[in-house]
Short mmCIF file of N, CA, C and O in Angstrom, two decimals:
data_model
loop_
_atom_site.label_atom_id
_atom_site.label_comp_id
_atom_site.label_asym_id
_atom_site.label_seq_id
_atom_site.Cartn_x
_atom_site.Cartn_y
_atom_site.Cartn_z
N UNK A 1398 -9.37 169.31 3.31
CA UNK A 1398 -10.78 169.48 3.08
C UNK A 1398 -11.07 170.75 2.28
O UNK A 1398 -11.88 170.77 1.36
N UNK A 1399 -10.19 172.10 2.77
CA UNK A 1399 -10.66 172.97 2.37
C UNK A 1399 -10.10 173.34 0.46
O UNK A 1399 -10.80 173.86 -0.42
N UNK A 1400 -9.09 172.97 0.37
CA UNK A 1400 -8.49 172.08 -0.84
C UNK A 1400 -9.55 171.79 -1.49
O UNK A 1400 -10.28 172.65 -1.99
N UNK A 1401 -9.72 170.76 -1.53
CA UNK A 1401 -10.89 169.72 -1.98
C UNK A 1401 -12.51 170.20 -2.38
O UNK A 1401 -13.21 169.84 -3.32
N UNK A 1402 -12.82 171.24 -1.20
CA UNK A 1402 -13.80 172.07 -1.56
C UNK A 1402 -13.86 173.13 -2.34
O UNK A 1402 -14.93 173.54 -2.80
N UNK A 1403 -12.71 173.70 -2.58
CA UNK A 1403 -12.42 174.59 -3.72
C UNK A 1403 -12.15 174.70 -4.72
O UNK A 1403 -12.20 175.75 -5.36
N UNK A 1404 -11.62 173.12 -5.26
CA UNK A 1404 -11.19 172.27 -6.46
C UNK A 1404 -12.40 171.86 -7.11
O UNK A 1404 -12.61 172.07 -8.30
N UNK A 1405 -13.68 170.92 -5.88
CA UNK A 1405 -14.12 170.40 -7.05
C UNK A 1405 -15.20 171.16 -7.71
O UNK A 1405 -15.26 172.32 -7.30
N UNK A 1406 -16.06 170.83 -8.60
CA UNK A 1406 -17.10 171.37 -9.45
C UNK A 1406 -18.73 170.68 -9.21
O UNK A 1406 -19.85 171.03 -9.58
N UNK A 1407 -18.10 169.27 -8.21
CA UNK A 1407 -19.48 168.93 -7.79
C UNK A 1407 -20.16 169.11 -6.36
O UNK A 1407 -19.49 168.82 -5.37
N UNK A 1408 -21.34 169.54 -6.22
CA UNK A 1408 -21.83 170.24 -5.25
C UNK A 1408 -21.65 168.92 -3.66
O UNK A 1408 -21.29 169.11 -2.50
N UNK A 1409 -22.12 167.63 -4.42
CA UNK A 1409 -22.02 166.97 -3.05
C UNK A 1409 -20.67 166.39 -2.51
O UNK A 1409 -20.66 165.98 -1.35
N UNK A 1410 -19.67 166.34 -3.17
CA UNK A 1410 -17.87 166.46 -3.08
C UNK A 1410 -17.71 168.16 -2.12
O UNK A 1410 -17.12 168.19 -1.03
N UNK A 1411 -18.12 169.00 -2.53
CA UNK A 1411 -18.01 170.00 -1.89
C UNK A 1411 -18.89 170.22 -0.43
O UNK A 1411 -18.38 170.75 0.56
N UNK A 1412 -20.07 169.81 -0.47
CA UNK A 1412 -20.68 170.17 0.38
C UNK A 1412 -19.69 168.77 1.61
O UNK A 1412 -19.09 169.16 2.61
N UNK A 1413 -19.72 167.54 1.29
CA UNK A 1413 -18.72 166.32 2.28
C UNK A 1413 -17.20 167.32 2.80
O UNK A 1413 -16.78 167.43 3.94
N UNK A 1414 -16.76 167.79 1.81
CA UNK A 1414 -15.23 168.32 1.95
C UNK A 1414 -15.54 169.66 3.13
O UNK A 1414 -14.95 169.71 4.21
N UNK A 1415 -16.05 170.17 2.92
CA UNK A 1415 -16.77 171.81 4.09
C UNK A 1415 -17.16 170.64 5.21
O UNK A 1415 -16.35 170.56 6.13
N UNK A 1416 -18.16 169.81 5.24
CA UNK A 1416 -18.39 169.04 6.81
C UNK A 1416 -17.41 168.97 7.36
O UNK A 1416 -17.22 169.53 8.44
N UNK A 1417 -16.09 167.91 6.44
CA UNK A 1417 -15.53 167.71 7.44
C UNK A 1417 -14.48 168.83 7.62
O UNK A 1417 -13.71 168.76 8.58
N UNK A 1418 -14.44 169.59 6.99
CA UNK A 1418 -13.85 171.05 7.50
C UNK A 1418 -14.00 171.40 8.56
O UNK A 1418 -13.06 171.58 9.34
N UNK A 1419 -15.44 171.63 8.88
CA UNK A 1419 -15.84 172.23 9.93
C UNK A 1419 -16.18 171.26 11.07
O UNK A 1419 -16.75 171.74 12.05
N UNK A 1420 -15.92 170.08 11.07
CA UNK A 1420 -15.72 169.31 12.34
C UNK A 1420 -14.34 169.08 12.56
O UNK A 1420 -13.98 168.59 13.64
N UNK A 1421 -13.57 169.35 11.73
CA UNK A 1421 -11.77 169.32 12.17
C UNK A 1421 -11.93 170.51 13.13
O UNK A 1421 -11.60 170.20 14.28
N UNK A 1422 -12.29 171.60 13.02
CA UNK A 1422 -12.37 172.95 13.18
C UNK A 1422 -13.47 173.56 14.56
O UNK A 1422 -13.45 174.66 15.10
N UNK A 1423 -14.46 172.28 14.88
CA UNK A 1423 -15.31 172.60 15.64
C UNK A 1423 -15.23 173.03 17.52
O UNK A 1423 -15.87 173.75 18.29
N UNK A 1424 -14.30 172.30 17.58
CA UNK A 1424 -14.02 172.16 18.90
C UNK A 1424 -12.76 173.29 19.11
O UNK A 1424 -12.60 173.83 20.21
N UNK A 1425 -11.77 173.64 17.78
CA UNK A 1425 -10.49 174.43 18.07
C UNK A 1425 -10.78 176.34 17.81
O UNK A 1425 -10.50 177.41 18.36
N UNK A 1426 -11.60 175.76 16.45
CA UNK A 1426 -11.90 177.48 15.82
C UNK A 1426 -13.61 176.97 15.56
O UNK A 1426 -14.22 176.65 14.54
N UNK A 1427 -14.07 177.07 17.13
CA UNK A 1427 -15.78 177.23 16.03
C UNK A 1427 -16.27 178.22 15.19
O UNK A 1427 -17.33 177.98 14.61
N UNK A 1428 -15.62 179.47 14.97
CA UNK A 1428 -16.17 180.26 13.93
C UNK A 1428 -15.81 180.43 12.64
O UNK A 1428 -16.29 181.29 11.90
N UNK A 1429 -14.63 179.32 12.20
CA UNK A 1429 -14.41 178.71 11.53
C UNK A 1429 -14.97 177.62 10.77
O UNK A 1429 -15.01 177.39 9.56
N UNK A 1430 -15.43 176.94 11.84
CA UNK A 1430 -16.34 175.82 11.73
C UNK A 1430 -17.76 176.35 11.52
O UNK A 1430 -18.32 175.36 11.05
N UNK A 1431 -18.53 177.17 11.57
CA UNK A 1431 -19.79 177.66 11.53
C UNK A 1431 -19.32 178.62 10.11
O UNK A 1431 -20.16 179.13 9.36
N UNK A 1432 -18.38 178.70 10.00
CA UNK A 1432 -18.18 179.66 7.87
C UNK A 1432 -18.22 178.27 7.40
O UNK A 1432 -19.18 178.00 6.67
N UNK A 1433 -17.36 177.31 7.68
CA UNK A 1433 -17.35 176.24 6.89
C UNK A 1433 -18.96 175.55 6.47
O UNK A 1433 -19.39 175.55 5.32
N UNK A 1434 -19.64 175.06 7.53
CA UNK A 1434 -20.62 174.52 7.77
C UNK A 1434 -22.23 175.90 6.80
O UNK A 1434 -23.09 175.50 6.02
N UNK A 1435 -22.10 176.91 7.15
CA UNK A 1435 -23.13 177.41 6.60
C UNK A 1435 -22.71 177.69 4.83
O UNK A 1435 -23.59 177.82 3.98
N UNK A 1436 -21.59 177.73 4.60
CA UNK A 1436 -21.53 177.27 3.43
C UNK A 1436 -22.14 176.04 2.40
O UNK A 1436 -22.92 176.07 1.46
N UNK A 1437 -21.28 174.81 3.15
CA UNK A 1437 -22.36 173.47 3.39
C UNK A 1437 -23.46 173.47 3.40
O UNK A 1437 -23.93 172.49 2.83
N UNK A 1438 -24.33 174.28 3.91
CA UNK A 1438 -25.50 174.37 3.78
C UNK A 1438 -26.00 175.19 3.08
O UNK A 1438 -27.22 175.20 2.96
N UNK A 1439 -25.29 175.99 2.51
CA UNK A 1439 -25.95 176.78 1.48
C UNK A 1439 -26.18 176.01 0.10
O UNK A 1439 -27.17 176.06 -0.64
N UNK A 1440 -24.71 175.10 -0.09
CA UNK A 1440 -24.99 174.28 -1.28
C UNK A 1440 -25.43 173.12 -1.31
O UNK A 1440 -25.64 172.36 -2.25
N UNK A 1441 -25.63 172.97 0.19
CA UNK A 1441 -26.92 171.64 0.55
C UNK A 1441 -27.96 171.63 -0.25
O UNK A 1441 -28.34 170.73 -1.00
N UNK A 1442 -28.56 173.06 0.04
CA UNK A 1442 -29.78 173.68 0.12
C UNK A 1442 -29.93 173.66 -1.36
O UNK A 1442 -30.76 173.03 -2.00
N UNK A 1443 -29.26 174.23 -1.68
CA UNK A 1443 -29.17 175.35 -3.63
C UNK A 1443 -29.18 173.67 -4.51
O UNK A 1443 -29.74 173.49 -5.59
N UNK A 1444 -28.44 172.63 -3.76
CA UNK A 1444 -28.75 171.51 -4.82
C UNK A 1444 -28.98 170.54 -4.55
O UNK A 1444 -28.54 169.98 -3.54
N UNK A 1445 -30.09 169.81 -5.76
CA UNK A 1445 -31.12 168.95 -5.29
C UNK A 1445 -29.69 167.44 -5.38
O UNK A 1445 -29.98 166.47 -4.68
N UNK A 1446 -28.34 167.30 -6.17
CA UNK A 1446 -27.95 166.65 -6.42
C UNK A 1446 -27.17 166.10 -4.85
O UNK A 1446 -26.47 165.10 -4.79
N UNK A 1447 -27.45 166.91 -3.77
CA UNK A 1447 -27.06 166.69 -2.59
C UNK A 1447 -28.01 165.57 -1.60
O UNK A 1447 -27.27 164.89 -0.89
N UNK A 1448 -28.71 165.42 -1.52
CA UNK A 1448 -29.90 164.87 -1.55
C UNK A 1448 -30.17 165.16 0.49
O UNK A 1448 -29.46 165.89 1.18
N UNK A 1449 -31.29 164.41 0.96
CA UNK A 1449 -31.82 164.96 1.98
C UNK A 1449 -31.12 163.91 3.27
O UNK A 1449 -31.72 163.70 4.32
N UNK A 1450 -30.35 163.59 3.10
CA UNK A 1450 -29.40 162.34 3.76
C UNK A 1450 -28.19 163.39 4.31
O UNK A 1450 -27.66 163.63 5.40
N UNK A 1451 -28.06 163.85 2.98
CA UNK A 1451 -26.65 165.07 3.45
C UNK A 1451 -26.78 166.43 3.90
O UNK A 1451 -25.97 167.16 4.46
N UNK A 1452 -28.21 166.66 3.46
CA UNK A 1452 -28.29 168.22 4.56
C UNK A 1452 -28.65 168.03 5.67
O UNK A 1452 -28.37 168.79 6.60
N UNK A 1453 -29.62 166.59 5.81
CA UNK A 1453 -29.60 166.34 7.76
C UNK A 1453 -28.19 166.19 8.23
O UNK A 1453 -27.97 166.40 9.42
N UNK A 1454 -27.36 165.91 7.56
CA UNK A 1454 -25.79 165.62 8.24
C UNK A 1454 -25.53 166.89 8.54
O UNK A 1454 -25.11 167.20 9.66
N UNK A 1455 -25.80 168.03 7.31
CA UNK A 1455 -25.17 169.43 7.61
C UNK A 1455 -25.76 170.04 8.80
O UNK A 1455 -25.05 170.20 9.79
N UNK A 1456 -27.23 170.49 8.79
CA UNK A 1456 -27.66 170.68 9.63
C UNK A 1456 -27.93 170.41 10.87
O UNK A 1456 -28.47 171.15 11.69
N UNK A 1457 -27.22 168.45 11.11
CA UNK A 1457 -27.06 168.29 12.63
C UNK A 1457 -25.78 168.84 13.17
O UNK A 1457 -25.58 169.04 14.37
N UNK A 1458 -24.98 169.06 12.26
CA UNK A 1458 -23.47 169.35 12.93
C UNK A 1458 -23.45 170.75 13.11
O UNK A 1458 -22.58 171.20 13.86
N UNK A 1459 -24.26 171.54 12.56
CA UNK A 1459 -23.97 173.05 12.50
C UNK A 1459 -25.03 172.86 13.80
O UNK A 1459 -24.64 173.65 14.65
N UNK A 1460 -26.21 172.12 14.30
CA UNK A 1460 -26.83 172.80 15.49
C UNK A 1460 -25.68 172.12 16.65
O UNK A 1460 -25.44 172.69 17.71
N UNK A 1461 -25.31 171.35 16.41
CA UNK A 1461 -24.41 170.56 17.23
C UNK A 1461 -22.80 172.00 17.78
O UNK A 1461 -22.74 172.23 18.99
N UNK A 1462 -22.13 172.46 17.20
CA UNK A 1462 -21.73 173.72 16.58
C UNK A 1462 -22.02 174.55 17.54
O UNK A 1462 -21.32 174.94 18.47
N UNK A 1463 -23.85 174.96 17.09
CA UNK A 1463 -24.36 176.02 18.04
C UNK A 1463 -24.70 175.23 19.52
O UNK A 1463 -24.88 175.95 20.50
N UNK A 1464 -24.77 174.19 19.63
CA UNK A 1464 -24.85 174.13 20.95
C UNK A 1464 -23.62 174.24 21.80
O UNK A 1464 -23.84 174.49 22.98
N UNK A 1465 -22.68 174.15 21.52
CA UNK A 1465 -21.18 174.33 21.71
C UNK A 1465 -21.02 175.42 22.07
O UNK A 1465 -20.40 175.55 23.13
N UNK A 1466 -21.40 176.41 21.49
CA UNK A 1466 -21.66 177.75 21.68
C UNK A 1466 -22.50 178.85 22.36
O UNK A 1466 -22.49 180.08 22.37
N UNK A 1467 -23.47 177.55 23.09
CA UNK A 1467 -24.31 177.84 23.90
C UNK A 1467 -26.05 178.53 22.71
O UNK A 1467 -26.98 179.14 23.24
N UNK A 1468 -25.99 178.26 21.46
CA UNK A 1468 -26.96 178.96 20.98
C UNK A 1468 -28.05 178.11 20.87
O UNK A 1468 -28.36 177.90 19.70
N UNK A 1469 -29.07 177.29 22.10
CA UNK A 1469 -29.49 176.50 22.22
C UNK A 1469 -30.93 176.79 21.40
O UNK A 1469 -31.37 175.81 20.81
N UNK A 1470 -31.58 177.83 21.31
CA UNK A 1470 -32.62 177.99 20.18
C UNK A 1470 -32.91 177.59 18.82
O UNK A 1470 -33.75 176.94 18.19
N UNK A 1471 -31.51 178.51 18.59
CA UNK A 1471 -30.88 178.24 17.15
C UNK A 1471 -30.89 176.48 16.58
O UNK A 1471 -31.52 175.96 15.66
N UNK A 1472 -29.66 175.76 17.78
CA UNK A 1472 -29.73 174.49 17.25
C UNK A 1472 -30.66 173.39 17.82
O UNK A 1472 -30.34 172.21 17.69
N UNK A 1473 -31.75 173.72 18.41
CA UNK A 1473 -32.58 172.73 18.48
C UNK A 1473 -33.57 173.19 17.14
O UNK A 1473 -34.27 172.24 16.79
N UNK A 1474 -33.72 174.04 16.58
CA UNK A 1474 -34.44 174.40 15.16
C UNK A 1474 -33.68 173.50 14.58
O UNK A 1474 -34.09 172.34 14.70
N UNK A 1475 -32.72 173.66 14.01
CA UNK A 1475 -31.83 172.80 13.21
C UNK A 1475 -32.00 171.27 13.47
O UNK A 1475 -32.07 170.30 12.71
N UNK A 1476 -32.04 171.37 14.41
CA UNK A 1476 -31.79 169.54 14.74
C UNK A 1476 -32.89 168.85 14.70
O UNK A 1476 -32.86 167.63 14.55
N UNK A 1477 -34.72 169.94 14.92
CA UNK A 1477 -35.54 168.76 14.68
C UNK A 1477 -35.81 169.01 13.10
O UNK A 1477 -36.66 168.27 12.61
N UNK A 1478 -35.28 169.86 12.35
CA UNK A 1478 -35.16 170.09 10.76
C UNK A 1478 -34.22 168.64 10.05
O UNK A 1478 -34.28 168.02 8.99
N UNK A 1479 -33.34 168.54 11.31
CA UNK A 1479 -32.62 167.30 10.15
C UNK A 1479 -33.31 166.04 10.78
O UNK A 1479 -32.91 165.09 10.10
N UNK A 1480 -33.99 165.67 11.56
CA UNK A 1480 -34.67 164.78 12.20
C UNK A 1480 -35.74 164.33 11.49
O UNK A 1480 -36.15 163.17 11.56
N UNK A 1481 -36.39 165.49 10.58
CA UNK A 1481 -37.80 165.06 10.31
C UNK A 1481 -36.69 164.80 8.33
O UNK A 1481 -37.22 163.99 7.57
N UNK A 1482 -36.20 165.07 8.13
CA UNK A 1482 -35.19 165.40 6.99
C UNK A 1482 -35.19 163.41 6.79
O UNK A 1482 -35.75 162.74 5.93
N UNK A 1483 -34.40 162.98 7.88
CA UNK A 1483 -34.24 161.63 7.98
C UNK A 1483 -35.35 160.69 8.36
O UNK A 1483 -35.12 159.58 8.86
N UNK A 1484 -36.79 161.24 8.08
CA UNK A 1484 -38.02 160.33 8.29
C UNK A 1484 -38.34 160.49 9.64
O UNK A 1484 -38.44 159.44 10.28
N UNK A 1485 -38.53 161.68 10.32
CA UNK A 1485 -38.81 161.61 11.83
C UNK A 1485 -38.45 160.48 12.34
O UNK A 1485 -37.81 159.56 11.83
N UNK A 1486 -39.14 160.68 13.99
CA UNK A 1486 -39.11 159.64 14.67
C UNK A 1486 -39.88 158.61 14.70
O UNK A 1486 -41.09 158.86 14.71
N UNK A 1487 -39.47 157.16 14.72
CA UNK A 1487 -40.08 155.91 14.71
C UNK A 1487 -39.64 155.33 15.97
O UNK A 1487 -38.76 155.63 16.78
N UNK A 1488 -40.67 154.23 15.89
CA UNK A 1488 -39.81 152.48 16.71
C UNK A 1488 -38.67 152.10 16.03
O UNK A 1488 -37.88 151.35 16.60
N UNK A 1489 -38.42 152.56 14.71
CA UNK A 1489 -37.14 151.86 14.16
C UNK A 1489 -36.47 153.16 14.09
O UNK A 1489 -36.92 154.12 13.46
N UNK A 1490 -34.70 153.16 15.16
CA UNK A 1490 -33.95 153.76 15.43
C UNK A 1490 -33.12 153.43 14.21
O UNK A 1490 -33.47 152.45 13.55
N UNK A 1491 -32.21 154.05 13.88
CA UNK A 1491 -30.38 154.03 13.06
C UNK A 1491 -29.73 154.87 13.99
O UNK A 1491 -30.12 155.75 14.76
N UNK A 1492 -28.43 154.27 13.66
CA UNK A 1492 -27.17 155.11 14.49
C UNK A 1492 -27.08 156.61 13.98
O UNK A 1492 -26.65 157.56 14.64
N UNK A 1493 -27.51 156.63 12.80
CA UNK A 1493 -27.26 158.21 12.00
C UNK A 1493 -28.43 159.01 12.77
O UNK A 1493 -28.30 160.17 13.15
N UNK A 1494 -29.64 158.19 12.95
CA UNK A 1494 -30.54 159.19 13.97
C UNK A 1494 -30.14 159.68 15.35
O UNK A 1494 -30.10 160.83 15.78
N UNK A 1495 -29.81 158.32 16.05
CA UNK A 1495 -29.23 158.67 17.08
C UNK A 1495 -28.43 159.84 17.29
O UNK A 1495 -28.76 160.70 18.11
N UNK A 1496 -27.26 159.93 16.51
CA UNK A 1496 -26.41 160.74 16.06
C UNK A 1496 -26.69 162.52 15.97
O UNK A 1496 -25.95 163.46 16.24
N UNK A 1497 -28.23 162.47 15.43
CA UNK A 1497 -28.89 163.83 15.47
C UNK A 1497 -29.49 163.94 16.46
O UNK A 1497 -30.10 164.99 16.70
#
């Protein structure tokens, strides 16, 4: 992953390659996983070619991350940020919502 993120030149190849960086990484080295991930989100953020599908991904896994870590403030900000990211809440559920 981390390979892959340093090779390529396109932001949403890079920003996918850092996720799953930092979920290989989440459970063994979370502060590993939280460099990986706020990276990810930095070039979430910085480009529009990432689109708003993939920074709710970033931003559920990095509050997901901090809850791991006990930083329960932190990632419930995050998590209703990627919630409303993916069309808030409806009667019509997806597994990717669920997921956040």
């Amino acid at each position: 992953y981390l390979r892959l993120a340093e090779t390529s030149d396109l932001p949403m190849t890079r920003t996918v390659a850092l996720i799953g960086a930092a979920r290989a990484r989440m459970f063994t080295e979370p502060a590993a996983a939280l460099k990986h991930i706020d990276q990810a989100l930095a070039l979430a953020e910085a480009n529009d070619t990432v689109g708003k599908k993939e920074l709710a991904n970033v931003l559920g896994l990095k509050g997901r991350i901090l809850l791991n870590a006990g930083r329960d403030v932190e990632a419930r900000e995050l998590l209703v940020r990627a919630v409303s990211l993916r069309g808030g809440l409806s009667e019509r559920v997806y597994q990717a919502d669920v997921s956040l």
